[in-house]
Amino acid sequence: MSLPLRKDLDPKLTWDLNLLFKDQESFEKAIVAYQKDLQTISQYQGKLNQEKQLLSMLQLLEKIFAQLTWLNDFGFLGYEVDKNNPVYEENNYKLLAIYDETKKALSFIEVELANLDPNYLQSFVESQSGAAYQRYLDKIYMNREHVLSLEVESALSSINSQLFNQYRLSNVLKYQDLHFEDFTCRGKTYANTFAGFEGDYEVDLDPELRHAAWDSFHQGLAKYQNTAAHLYISHVQTEKAISKLRGYDSVIDYLLSDQEVSREAYDRQIDVIMTHLAPVMQRYAKLLATKHGLSKISLADIKIPYSTQEPKKISIQASRQMIQDALSIFGSEYRQIIERAFEERWIDYPMNQSKSTGGFCSTVYQGPSYILLNWTGLLSEVLVLAHELGHAGHFQLSYQYQKATTPEASLYFIEAPSTANEVFMCHYLLSKDLDDEERANLVGEFISRTYFHNMVTHLLEADFQRKVYLAVDRGENLNAQKLNQFFKETLEQFWQEVVEINPGAELTWMRQPHYYMGLYSYTYSAGLTIGTQIGRKIANHDHETIQAWLDVLKAGGSMKPLDLAKAAGVDMSNDQALRDTIAYVDHLLDYLK
């Protein structure tokens, strides 16, 4: 059965983008108003060495950044749920042009600030009006050695969307060009899609259907692997060229600089998990095989739920009640955010043709936090919703309490609030009156959704991604075969002989968009390391931790990521928190014996 068209969905189950602009005309008028503000900022060029002018520029910059988030979500989110809609596609193209225009117009700011006298900047941030901008100015000053001349920065800004258009093109390939052959199981024919495979077939309890869907899906991917590889390789080579231009020896160091994370912390996160979590998850794979009576377990089986019973479907209304009850522990301010998300239609639930897969949250400055889901009604999807509402709660608080110049925490920290919600949500459900079988099934869901997804799926991506960047740093030529080799090596290293690597598994790099978002994949495990420590304390009603956590959520980008973690009570300067998290996962497996 094929997915419905967007126009055939119940609007009550979709997000309401008219909270941003009432119609297309209002959106286009807002673009014109934005462009006028953008032109105005040029009056400050060459004058940032005057405190009054600097303050005035920063205030206008805040307005521009805030306006841009509203334009971004209206132009971007419509396209994310209906890529076949020509109006949404045109809005997306307009947005790309706006970003290039914005980067070019603002390019003088970083160049001038990087070259100002540090004593002058220090005096400015010590003033009453300038103190709020210290973090923004500090980040630019710390990066000053890698800022180029105004002419070069302006040129790069004006062609940014052309330089980095590979992600957009990969989405065209994934959602508009790539099609899968129908497959047959037990005399019945099934249509295959990205959303259908990832949301239903790969978790289906019928092994014959699961493996038939796997073959159909990966045969479809294989037809487009060379095009997909060309796009991804072009992206990383462009990143390498920019990093070299900015004076970095390694593209990895270039990408980590914006996260304010050391190379040591990055490598440690990947290496510790590949070494110490791998045997724990191999143990999980064996328990899963035993539970389902499988003589051997393969990657086509590894995503199935632990329970052998047909999974219960949870209604949207029931999931809402479940989540609101659990998250009420965070107090009235956080609770109101969650309530608004449901009442004001921030959430887009149903699957439809050409809608992006997976889930995400996108927030406008002092506006809605939009959440994309592909609702299946399974408990795993409830955890996804709790995860995305963790992002929403974080962004709502940070956008309310922080300047638009530094509203968001480092990417390294960004998954901590979302995964903390998952961990706490599972503890909340485990606190209910359950028998041993129910408890084991819930723990199995907890491991497969929260820990497998964030610490295995995304970490394997990260290990693969590191291989690619190291090869680029060495100047090696890459192609689809090399990418396949890298991913297969990662899978074999992690799973050893315990899990069979099915043909097609080497193409897994084609499935996720994270490779086009810098060093994002490894941050899921970093966030979950923090989230595990916080979520467990909150589950024990540690009110001191709850208050500290809310304060950290409000801090946004005003602190470095390791400082945010420390303020919440988690030390990420070494591997102890990560090892504790791995030990906790190993402990959870005891429930599955």
Coordinates of C-alpha atoms in Angstrom, one line a residue:
M1 CA 0.0 0.0 0.0
S2 CA 1.5 3.3 -1.0
L3 CA 1.7 6.3 1.3
P4 CA -1.0 9.0 1.0
L5 CA -0.5 12.4 -0.7
R6 CA 0.0 15.4 1.6
K7 CA -3.3 16.9 0.6
D8 CA -5.2 13.8 1.7
L9 CA -4.1 14.0 5.3
D10 CA -6.2 15.2 8.3
P11 CA -4.9 18.7 8.9
K12 CA -5.3 18.2 12.7
L13 CA -2.4 15.7 12.6
T14 CA -0.1 18.0 10.7
W15 CA 1.9 21.1 11.9
D16 CA 0.5 24.6 11.4
L17 CA 3.0 26.7 9.5
N18 CA 0.5 29.5 9.4
L19 CA 1.6 30.3 13.0
L20 CA 4.6 31.9 11.2
F21 CA 2.9 33.6 8.3
K22 CA -0.8 33.4 7.5
D23 CA -0.2 32.8 3.8
Q24 CA 2.4 32.8 1.0
E25 CA 1.9 36.6 0.4
S26 CA 2.7 37.4 4.0
F27 CA 5.9 35.2 3.7
E28 CA 7.0 37.1 0.6
K29 CA 6.3 40.5 2.2
A30 CA 8.4 39.4 5.2
I31 CA 11.3 38.5 2.8
V32 CA 11.2 42.1 1.5
A33 CA 11.2 43.6 5.0
Y34 CA 14.1 41.3 6.0
Q35 CA 16.1 42.3 2.9
K36 CA 15.7 46.0 3.9
D37 CA 17.1 45.3 7.4
L38 CA 19.9 43.4 5.8
Q39 CA 20.8 46.3 3.6
T40 CA 20.8 48.6 6.6
I41 CA 23.6 46.8 8.4
S42 CA 26.1 47.9 5.8
Q43 CA 26.1 51.4 7.4
Y44 CA 28.2 50.0 10.2
Q45 CA 31.0 48.8 8.0
G46 CA 34.3 50.4 9.1
K47 CA 32.7 51.8 12.3
L48 CA 32.8 48.8 14.7
N49 CA 35.7 50.4 16.5
Q50 CA 33.2 52.9 18.0
E51 CA 31.3 51.4 21.0
K52 CA 28.0 53.1 20.2
Q53 CA 28.1 51.8 16.6
L54 CA 29.2 48.3 17.7
L55 CA 26.3 48.1 20.1
S56 CA 23.8 49.4 17.5
M57 CA 25.1 46.9 15.0
L58 CA 24.8 44.0 17.4
Q59 CA 21.2 44.9 18.2
L60 CA 20.3 45.0 14.5
L61 CA 22.1 41.7 14.1
E62 CA 19.9 40.2 16.7
K63 CA 16.8 41.3 14.8
I64 CA 18.2 39.8 11.6
F65 CA 19.0 36.5 13.2
A66 CA 15.6 36.3 14.7
Q67 CA 13.8 37.2 11.5
L68 CA 15.8 34.6 9.6
T69 CA 14.6 31.8 11.8
W70 CA 11.0 32.6 10.9
L71 CA 11.7 32.8 7.2
N72 CA 13.8 29.6 7.4
D73 CA 11.1 27.5 9.0
F74 CA 8.3 28.6 6.7
G75 CA 10.4 28.1 3.6
F76 CA 12.1 24.9 4.7
L77 CA 9.5 23.0 6.6
G78 CA 6.8 23.0 3.9
Y79 CA 9.3 21.4 1.6
E80 CA 10.4 18.9 4.2
V81 CA 6.9 17.4 4.3
D82 CA 6.0 17.7 0.6
K83 CA 8.9 17.8 -1.8
N84 CA 6.6 17.4 -4.8
N85 CA 4.8 20.7 -4.1
P86 CA 6.2 23.3 -6.5
V87 CA 5.4 26.2 -4.2
Y88 CA 7.3 24.6 -1.4
E89 CA 10.2 23.8 -3.7
E90 CA 10.3 27.4 -4.9
N91 CA 10.3 28.6 -1.3
N92 CA 13.2 26.4 -0.5
Y93 CA 15.2 27.9 -3.4
K94 CA 14.3 31.4 -2.2
L95 CA 15.6 30.4 1.2
L96 CA 19.0 29.3 -0.3
A97 CA 19.3 32.7 -2.0
I98 CA 18.4 34.5 1.2
Y99 CA 21.1 32.6 3.1
D100 CA 23.7 33.6 0.4
E101 CA 22.5 37.2 0.5
T102 CA 22.7 37.2 4.3
K103 CA 26.2 35.7 4.5
K104 CA 27.5 38.2 2.0
A105 CA 25.9 41.2 3.8
L106 CA 27.2 40.1 7.2
S107 CA 30.7 39.0 6.0
F108 CA 32.3 42.3 7.0
I109 CA 31.3 41.8 10.7
E110 CA 33.4 38.9 11.6
V111 CA 36.4 40.3 9.6
E112 CA 36.3 43.6 11.5
L113 CA 35.6 42.1 14.9
A114 CA 38.5 39.6 14.5
N115 CA 40.9 42.5 13.8
L116 CA 39.7 44.9 16.6
D117 CA 42.0 45.7 19.6
P118 CA 41.3 43.0 22.2
N119 CA 41.5 45.7 24.9
Y120 CA 38.7 47.6 23.2
L121 CA 36.5 44.5 23.0
Q122 CA 37.2 43.7 26.6
S123 CA 36.2 47.2 27.7
F124 CA 33.0 46.8 25.6
V125 CA 31.9 43.5 27.1
E126 CA 32.6 44.9 30.6
S127 CA 30.1 47.7 30.0
Q128 CA 26.5 47.2 31.1
S129 CA 25.1 47.2 27.5
G130 CA 27.9 45.1 26.0
A131 CA 28.0 42.3 28.6
A132 CA 25.2 40.4 27.0
Y133 CA 27.3 40.0 23.8
Q134 CA 30.5 38.7 25.4
R135 CA 30.0 35.1 24.3
Y136 CA 29.3 36.0 20.7
L137 CA 32.4 38.3 20.6
D138 CA 34.6 35.8 22.4
K139 CA 33.9 33.0 19.9
I140 CA 34.9 35.3 17.0
Y141 CA 38.0 36.4 18.8
M142 CA 39.1 32.9 19.6
N143 CA 38.7 32.0 15.9
R144 CA 40.4 35.1 14.6
E145 CA 43.4 33.3 13.1
H146 CA 41.1 31.5 10.6
V147 CA 39.2 34.5 9.4
L148 CA 40.1 35.5 5.9
S149 CA 40.2 38.9 4.2
L150 CA 36.9 40.7 3.6
E151 CA 37.1 40.1 -0.2
V152 CA 37.5 36.4 0.3
E153 CA 34.9 36.1 3.0
S154 CA 32.4 38.0 0.9
A155 CA 33.1 35.9 -2.2
L156 CA 32.7 32.6 -0.2
S157 CA 29.5 33.9 1.4
S158 CA 28.0 34.8 -2.0
I159 CA 28.4 31.3 -3.4
N160 CA 27.9 29.3 -0.2
S161 CA 24.7 27.5 -1.3
Q162 CA 26.4 26.6 -4.6
L163 CA 29.5 25.3 -2.8
F164 CA 27.4 23.2 -0.4
N165 CA 24.4 22.2 -2.5
Q166 CA 25.1 18.5 -2.2
Y167 CA 22.7 18.0 0.7
R168 CA 19.8 19.5 -1.2
L169 CA 20.7 17.4 -4.3
S170 CA 20.9 14.2 -2.1
N171 CA 17.4 14.9 -0.9
V172 CA 16.2 15.2 -4.5
L173 CA 17.8 11.8 -5.2
K174 CA 16.4 10.3 -2.0
Y175 CA 12.9 11.5 -2.1
Q176 CA 12.1 12.2 -5.7
D177 CA 14.3 10.0 -7.9
L178 CA 15.0 6.9 -5.9
H179 CA 12.4 4.2 -6.1
F180 CA 12.3 0.6 -4.8
E181 CA 10.9 -2.4 -6.5
D182 CA 7.8 -4.0 -4.9
F183 CA 8.6 -7.2 -3.1
T184 CA 6.6 -10.4 -2.5
C185 CA 6.3 -12.3 0.7
R186 CA 4.0 -15.4 1.2
G187 CA 2.1 -14.5 -2.0
K188 CA 1.4 -10.9 -1.1
T189 CA 3.0 -7.9 -2.8
Y190 CA 4.4 -5.0 -0.8
A191 CA 5.4 -1.5 -1.9
N192 CA 8.8 -0.4 -0.5
T193 CA 9.8 3.2 0.5
F194 CA 12.3 4.8 2.8
A195 CA 9.7 5.6 5.4
G196 CA 8.0 2.2 5.0
F197 CA 11.2 0.2 5.4
E198 CA 12.6 2.2 8.3
G199 CA 9.3 2.6 10.1
D200 CA 7.7 -0.8 9.5
Y201 CA 9.5 -3.5 7.6
E202 CA 12.9 -3.6 9.3
V203 CA 11.1 -4.0 12.7
D204 CA 8.5 -6.5 11.5
L205 CA 8.4 -9.7 13.5
D206 CA 8.1 -11.9 10.4
P207 CA 11.7 -12.8 9.4
E208 CA 10.7 -13.7 5.8
L209 CA 9.0 -10.3 5.2
R210 CA 11.9 -8.5 7.0
H211 CA 14.6 -10.1 4.8
A212 CA 12.5 -9.7 1.6
A213 CA 12.1 -6.0 2.4
W214 CA 15.8 -5.7 3.2
D215 CA 16.8 -7.1 -0.2
S216 CA 14.3 -4.9 -2.1
F217 CA 15.5 -1.8 -0.2
H218 CA 19.2 -2.3 -0.6
Q219 CA 18.9 -3.3 -4.3
G220 CA 17.2 0.0 -4.8
L221 CA 20.0 1.9 -3.0
A222 CA 22.6 0.1 -5.0
K223 CA 21.2 1.5 -8.3
Y224 CA 22.0 5.0 -7.1
Q225 CA 25.2 4.4 -5.1
N226 CA 27.5 6.1 -7.5
T227 CA 25.4 9.3 -7.7
A228 CA 25.0 9.4 -3.9
A229 CA 28.7 8.8 -3.5
H230 CA 29.6 11.6 -5.9
L231 CA 27.4 14.0 -3.9
Y232 CA 28.9 13.1 -0.6
I233 CA 32.5 13.0 -1.8
S234 CA 32.0 16.4 -3.4
H235 CA 30.7 17.7 -0.1
V236 CA 33.6 16.5 2.0
Q237 CA 36.1 17.7 -0.6
T238 CA 34.6 21.1 -0.5
E239 CA 34.8 21.1 3.3
K240 CA 38.5 20.1 3.0
A241 CA 39.2 22.9 0.5
I242 CA 37.6 25.5 2.9
S243 CA 39.4 24.1 5.9
K244 CA 42.7 24.4 4.0
L245 CA 41.9 27.9 2.9
R246 CA 41.3 28.8 6.6
G247 CA 44.6 27.4 7.7
Y248 CA 43.5 24.1 9.3
D249 CA 45.7 21.0 8.8
S250 CA 42.8 18.7 9.1
V251 CA 39.2 19.0 8.0
I252 CA 38.2 17.3 11.3
D253 CA 39.9 20.1 13.3
Y254 CA 38.1 22.6 11.2
L255 CA 34.7 21.1 11.8
L256 CA 35.3 20.7 15.6
S257 CA 36.3 24.3 16.0
D258 CA 32.8 25.5 15.9
Q259 CA 31.7 22.9 18.4
E260 CA 34.4 24.0 20.8
V261 CA 35.5 20.4 21.3
S262 CA 39.0 19.0 21.3
R263 CA 40.2 16.4 18.8
E264 CA 40.9 14.2 21.9
A265 CA 37.3 14.3 23.1
Y266 CA 36.0 13.5 19.6
D267 CA 38.3 10.5 19.1
R268 CA 37.7 9.3 22.7
Q269 CA 34.0 9.2 22.1
I270 CA 34.3 7.0 19.0
D271 CA 37.1 4.8 20.3
V272 CA 35.6 4.0 23.7
I273 CA 32.3 3.0 22.2
M274 CA 33.8 1.0 19.4
T275 CA 35.9 -0.9 22.0
H276 CA 33.8 -1.1 25.1
L277 CA 30.1 -0.8 24.0
A278 CA 30.6 -3.2 21.1
P279 CA 30.8 -6.4 23.3
V280 CA 27.8 -5.1 25.3
M281 CA 25.7 -4.8 22.1
Q282 CA 27.0 -8.1 20.9
R283 CA 25.5 -9.5 24.1
Y284 CA 22.2 -7.7 23.3
A285 CA 22.3 -9.3 19.8
K286 CA 22.6 -12.8 21.2
L287 CA 19.8 -12.2 23.7
L288 CA 17.6 -10.9 20.9
A289 CA 18.4 -14.0 18.7
T290 CA 17.5 -16.3 21.6
K291 CA 14.3 -14.5 22.4
H292 CA 13.1 -14.8 18.8
G293 CA 14.4 -18.3 18.2
L294 CA 16.9 -17.3 15.5
S295 CA 19.8 -19.7 14.9
K296 CA 21.8 -16.7 13.7
I297 CA 21.1 -13.0 13.8
S298 CA 21.9 -10.6 11.0
L299 CA 21.7 -6.8 10.4
A300 CA 18.3 -7.5 8.8
D301 CA 17.1 -8.7 12.2
I302 CA 19.0 -6.4 14.6
K303 CA 16.2 -3.6 14.7
I304 CA 13.4 -5.9 15.7
P305 CA 11.8 -5.3 19.1
Y306 CA 12.8 -7.6 21.9
S307 CA 9.2 -8.7 22.5
T308 CA 8.0 -11.5 20.4
Q309 CA 4.4 -10.4 20.8
E310 CA 2.7 -8.2 18.2
P311 CA 3.5 -4.7 19.4
K312 CA 0.6 -2.7 20.9
K313 CA -0.3 0.4 19.0
I314 CA -0.4 3.6 21.1
S315 CA -2.8 6.4 20.0
I316 CA -1.6 9.9 19.5
Q317 CA -3.8 11.0 22.4
A318 CA -2.5 8.3 24.7
S319 CA 1.1 9.2 23.9
R320 CA 0.3 12.8 24.6
Q321 CA -1.1 12.0 28.0
M322 CA 1.8 9.7 28.8
I323 CA 4.4 12.3 27.9
Q324 CA 2.7 15.2 29.6
D325 CA 2.3 13.1 32.8
A326 CA 6.0 12.1 32.8
L327 CA 7.5 15.5 31.9
S328 CA 5.4 17.4 34.5
I329 CA 8.3 16.8 36.9
F330 CA 10.1 19.7 35.2
G331 CA 7.7 22.3 36.6
S332 CA 5.1 24.6 35.2
E333 CA 7.3 26.6 32.7
Y334 CA 8.5 23.4 30.9
R335 CA 5.0 21.8 31.2
Q336 CA 3.4 24.8 29.4
I337 CA 5.9 24.4 26.5
I338 CA 4.9 20.8 26.1
E339 CA 1.2 21.7 26.3
R340 CA 1.6 24.4 23.6
A341 CA 3.3 21.9 21.3
F342 CA 0.2 19.8 21.3
E343 CA -2.4 22.5 21.4
E344 CA -0.9 24.8 18.8
R345 CA -0.1 22.0 16.3
W346 CA 3.7 22.2 16.4
I347 CA 3.8 18.5 15.6
D348 CA 3.6 16.8 12.2
Y349 CA 2.6 13.1 12.8
P350 CA 1.6 11.2 9.6
M351 CA 3.7 9.6 6.9
N352 CA 3.0 10.8 3.4
Q353 CA 4.7 10.7 0.0
S354 CA 7.9 12.7 -0.3
K355 CA 8.0 13.6 3.4
S356 CA 11.4 13.4 5.0
T357 CA 12.1 10.3 7.1
G358 CA 13.0 10.2 10.7
G359 CA 12.3 13.0 13.1
F360 CA 13.6 16.4 14.0
C361 CA 12.8 19.7 15.8
S362 CA 13.2 23.2 14.3
T363 CA 12.6 26.3 16.4
V364 CA 12.0 29.9 15.5
Y365 CA 13.3 32.6 17.8
Q366 CA 10.6 33.2 20.4
G367 CA 8.1 31.3 18.2
P368 CA 7.0 27.7 17.7
S369 CA 9.2 24.6 17.9
Y370 CA 8.1 22.4 14.9
I371 CA 8.5 18.6 15.3
L372 CA 8.6 16.3 12.3
L373 CA 7.6 12.6 13.0
N374 CA 6.7 9.6 10.9
W375 CA 4.2 8.2 13.3
T376 CA 3.8 4.4 13.6
G377 CA 2.0 4.2 16.9
L378 CA 4.7 2.0 18.4
L379 CA 6.3 2.7 21.7
S380 CA 9.5 3.6 19.9
E381 CA 7.7 6.5 18.2
V382 CA 6.5 7.7 21.6
L383 CA 10.2 7.8 22.7
V384 CA 11.0 9.7 19.5
L385 CA 8.3 12.3 20.4
A386 CA 9.7 12.6 23.9
H387 CA 13.2 13.1 22.3
E388 CA 12.0 15.8 20.0
L389 CA 10.1 17.5 22.7
G390 CA 13.3 17.6 24.7
H391 CA 14.8 19.6 21.8
A392 CA 11.7 21.8 21.9
G393 CA 11.9 22.4 25.6
H394 CA 15.6 23.2 25.3
F395 CA 15.2 25.6 22.4
Q396 CA 12.2 27.3 23.8
L397 CA 14.0 28.1 27.1
S398 CA 17.3 29.1 25.6
Y399 CA 15.6 31.3 23.0
Q400 CA 13.6 33.0 25.7
Y401 CA 16.6 33.6 28.0
Q402 CA 19.4 34.2 25.5
K403 CA 20.2 36.8 22.9
A404 CA 19.6 35.8 19.3
T405 CA 23.3 36.1 18.7
T406 CA 24.0 33.1 21.0
P407 CA 20.8 31.1 21.5
E408 CA 21.9 27.6 20.8
A409 CA 24.4 25.3 22.6
S410 CA 27.2 23.7 20.8
L411 CA 26.3 20.7 18.6
Y412 CA 28.3 18.6 21.0
F413 CA 25.7 19.3 23.7
I414 CA 22.6 19.6 21.5
E415 CA 21.4 16.0 21.9
A416 CA 21.7 15.9 25.7
P417 CA 18.3 17.5 26.5
S418 CA 16.5 15.2 24.0
T419 CA 18.2 12.0 25.1
A420 CA 17.7 12.9 28.8
N421 CA 14.0 13.0 28.1
E422 CA 14.2 9.5 26.6
V423 CA 16.1 8.1 29.5
F424 CA 13.7 9.7 32.0
M425 CA 10.7 8.7 30.0
C426 CA 11.8 5.0 30.1
H427 CA 12.4 5.2 33.9
Y428 CA 9.0 6.7 34.3
L429 CA 7.4 3.8 32.4
L430 CA 9.5 1.3 34.3
S431 CA 8.2 2.7 37.6
K432 CA 4.7 1.5 36.8
D433 CA 3.3 -1.8 38.1
L434 CA 4.8 -4.3 35.6
D435 CA 5.4 -8.1 35.6
D436 CA 8.8 -9.5 34.7
E437 CA 7.8 -10.0 31.0
E438 CA 6.4 -6.5 30.6
R439 CA 9.5 -5.0 32.3
A440 CA 11.9 -7.0 30.1
N441 CA 10.0 -5.9 26.9
L442 CA 10.1 -2.3 28.0
V443 CA 13.8 -2.5 28.8
G444 CA 14.3 -4.1 25.4
E445 CA 12.5 -1.2 23.7
F446 CA 14.6 1.2 25.8
I447 CA 17.8 -0.4 24.6
S448 CA 16.8 -0.7 21.0
R449 CA 15.4 2.8 20.6
T450 CA 17.5 5.0 22.9
Y451 CA 20.8 3.2 23.2
F452 CA 21.0 1.4 19.9
H453 CA 19.8 4.3 17.9
N454 CA 21.9 7.0 19.5
M455 CA 25.0 5.0 20.5
V456 CA 25.2 2.4 17.8
T457 CA 23.5 3.6 14.6
H458 CA 24.8 7.1 14.9
L459 CA 28.2 6.1 16.3
L460 CA 28.8 3.6 13.4
E461 CA 28.1 6.6 11.1
A462 CA 30.6 8.6 13.1
D463 CA 33.3 5.9 12.8
F464 CA 32.7 5.7 9.1
Q465 CA 32.7 9.5 8.7
R466 CA 36.0 9.7 10.5
K467 CA 37.5 7.2 8.1
V468 CA 36.3 9.3 5.2
Y469 CA 37.7 12.6 6.6
L470 CA 41.0 11.0 7.4
A471 CA 41.2 9.6 3.8
V472 CA 40.4 13.1 2.5
D473 CA 43.1 14.6 4.7
R474 CA 45.6 12.1 3.2
G475 CA 44.6 13.2 -0.3
E476 CA 43.1 9.8 -1.2
N477 CA 40.7 9.4 -4.1
L478 CA 37.3 8.2 -3.0
N479 CA 34.4 6.5 -4.8
A480 CA 31.3 4.4 -4.0
Q481 CA 33.4 1.3 -3.6
K482 CA 35.7 2.9 -1.1
L483 CA 32.7 4.3 0.9
N484 CA 31.2 0.8 0.9
Q485 CA 34.5 -0.6 2.1
F486 CA 34.8 1.9 5.0
F487 CA 31.3 1.2 6.2
K488 CA 31.6 -2.6 6.0
E489 CA 34.9 -2.4 7.9
T490 CA 33.1 -0.4 10.6
L491 CA 30.3 -2.9 10.9
E492 CA 32.7 -5.9 11.0
Q493 CA 34.8 -4.2 13.7
F494 CA 31.8 -3.5 15.9
W495 CA 29.8 -6.7 15.5
Q496 CA 32.7 -9.2 15.0
E497 CA 31.4 -12.7 14.3
V498 CA 28.2 -12.2 16.4
V499 CA 26.0 -10.5 13.8
E500 CA 26.0 -11.4 10.1
I501 CA 26.6 -8.5 7.8
N502 CA 23.9 -8.9 5.1
P503 CA 24.7 -7.9 1.5
G504 CA 23.7 -4.3 1.1
A505 CA 24.6 -3.3 4.6
E506 CA 27.7 -1.5 3.3
L507 CA 25.3 1.0 1.6
T508 CA 24.0 2.2 5.0
W509 CA 25.9 5.4 4.5
M510 CA 23.2 6.3 1.9
R511 CA 20.5 6.4 4.5
Q512 CA 21.3 9.2 6.9
P513 CA 21.6 13.0 6.2
H514 CA 24.0 13.7 9.1
Y515 CA 27.1 13.4 6.9
Y516 CA 26.1 16.8 5.4
M517 CA 25.9 18.4 8.8
G518 CA 29.5 18.4 9.8
L519 CA 30.6 16.2 12.7
Y520 CA 27.0 15.6 14.0
S521 CA 26.8 11.8 14.2
Y522 CA 29.2 11.4 17.1
T523 CA 27.4 14.0 19.2
Y524 CA 24.4 11.7 19.7
S525 CA 26.4 9.5 21.9
A526 CA 28.0 12.4 23.7
G527 CA 24.6 13.9 24.3
L528 CA 23.3 10.5 25.5
T529 CA 26.2 10.1 27.9
I530 CA 25.2 13.4 29.5
G531 CA 21.5 12.5 29.1
T532 CA 21.9 9.2 30.9
Q533 CA 23.5 10.7 33.9
I534 CA 20.9 13.5 34.1
G535 CA 17.9 11.3 33.2
R536 CA 18.6 8.8 35.9
K537 CA 19.0 11.5 38.6
I538 CA 15.7 13.1 37.5
A539 CA 14.0 9.7 37.7
N540 CA 15.1 9.6 41.3
H541 CA 13.4 13.0 41.8
D542 CA 16.7 14.7 42.5
H543 CA 15.3 18.3 42.7
E544 CA 18.7 19.9 42.8
T545 CA 19.6 18.2 39.5
I546 CA 16.2 19.2 38.0
Q547 CA 16.8 22.9 38.9
A548 CA 20.4 22.8 37.7
W549 CA 19.2 21.1 34.4
L550 CA 16.6 23.8 33.8
D551 CA 19.2 26.5 34.4
V552 CA 21.5 24.8 31.9
L553 CA 18.7 24.5 29.3
K554 CA 18.1 28.3 29.7
A555 CA 21.9 29.0 29.2
G556 CA 21.7 28.1 25.5
G557 CA 25.0 29.1 23.8
S558 CA 26.2 31.3 26.6
M559 CA 28.6 28.6 27.8
K560 CA 31.0 26.1 26.2
P561 CA 29.6 22.5 25.9
L562 CA 31.7 20.9 28.6
D563 CA 30.9 23.8 30.9
L564 CA 27.2 23.2 30.3
A565 CA 27.6 19.5 31.2
K566 CA 29.6 20.4 34.3
A567 CA 27.0 22.9 35.4
A568 CA 24.4 20.1 35.2
G569 CA 26.7 17.8 37.2
V570 CA 28.4 15.7 34.5
D571 CA 32.1 15.7 33.9
M572 CA 32.9 15.1 30.2
S573 CA 36.6 16.0 30.4
N574 CA 37.5 12.3 30.6
D575 CA 35.9 8.9 29.6
Q576 CA 34.4 8.1 33.1
A577 CA 30.8 9.3 32.3
L578 CA 30.9 7.4 29.0
R579 CA 32.1 4.2 30.7
D580 CA 29.4 4.6 33.4
T581 CA 26.8 4.9 30.7
I582 CA 28.1 1.7 28.9
A583 CA 28.1 -0.1 32.3
Y584 CA 24.5 1.0 32.8
V585 CA 23.5 -0.4 29.4
D586 CA 25.2 -3.7 30.3
H587 CA 23.2 -3.7 33.6
L588 CA 19.9 -3.2 31.7
L589 CA 20.6 -6.3 29.7
D590 CA 20.3 -8.3 32.9
Y591 CA 16.6 -7.7 32.7
L592 CA 16.5 -9.6 29.4
K593 CA 18.0 -12.8 30.6

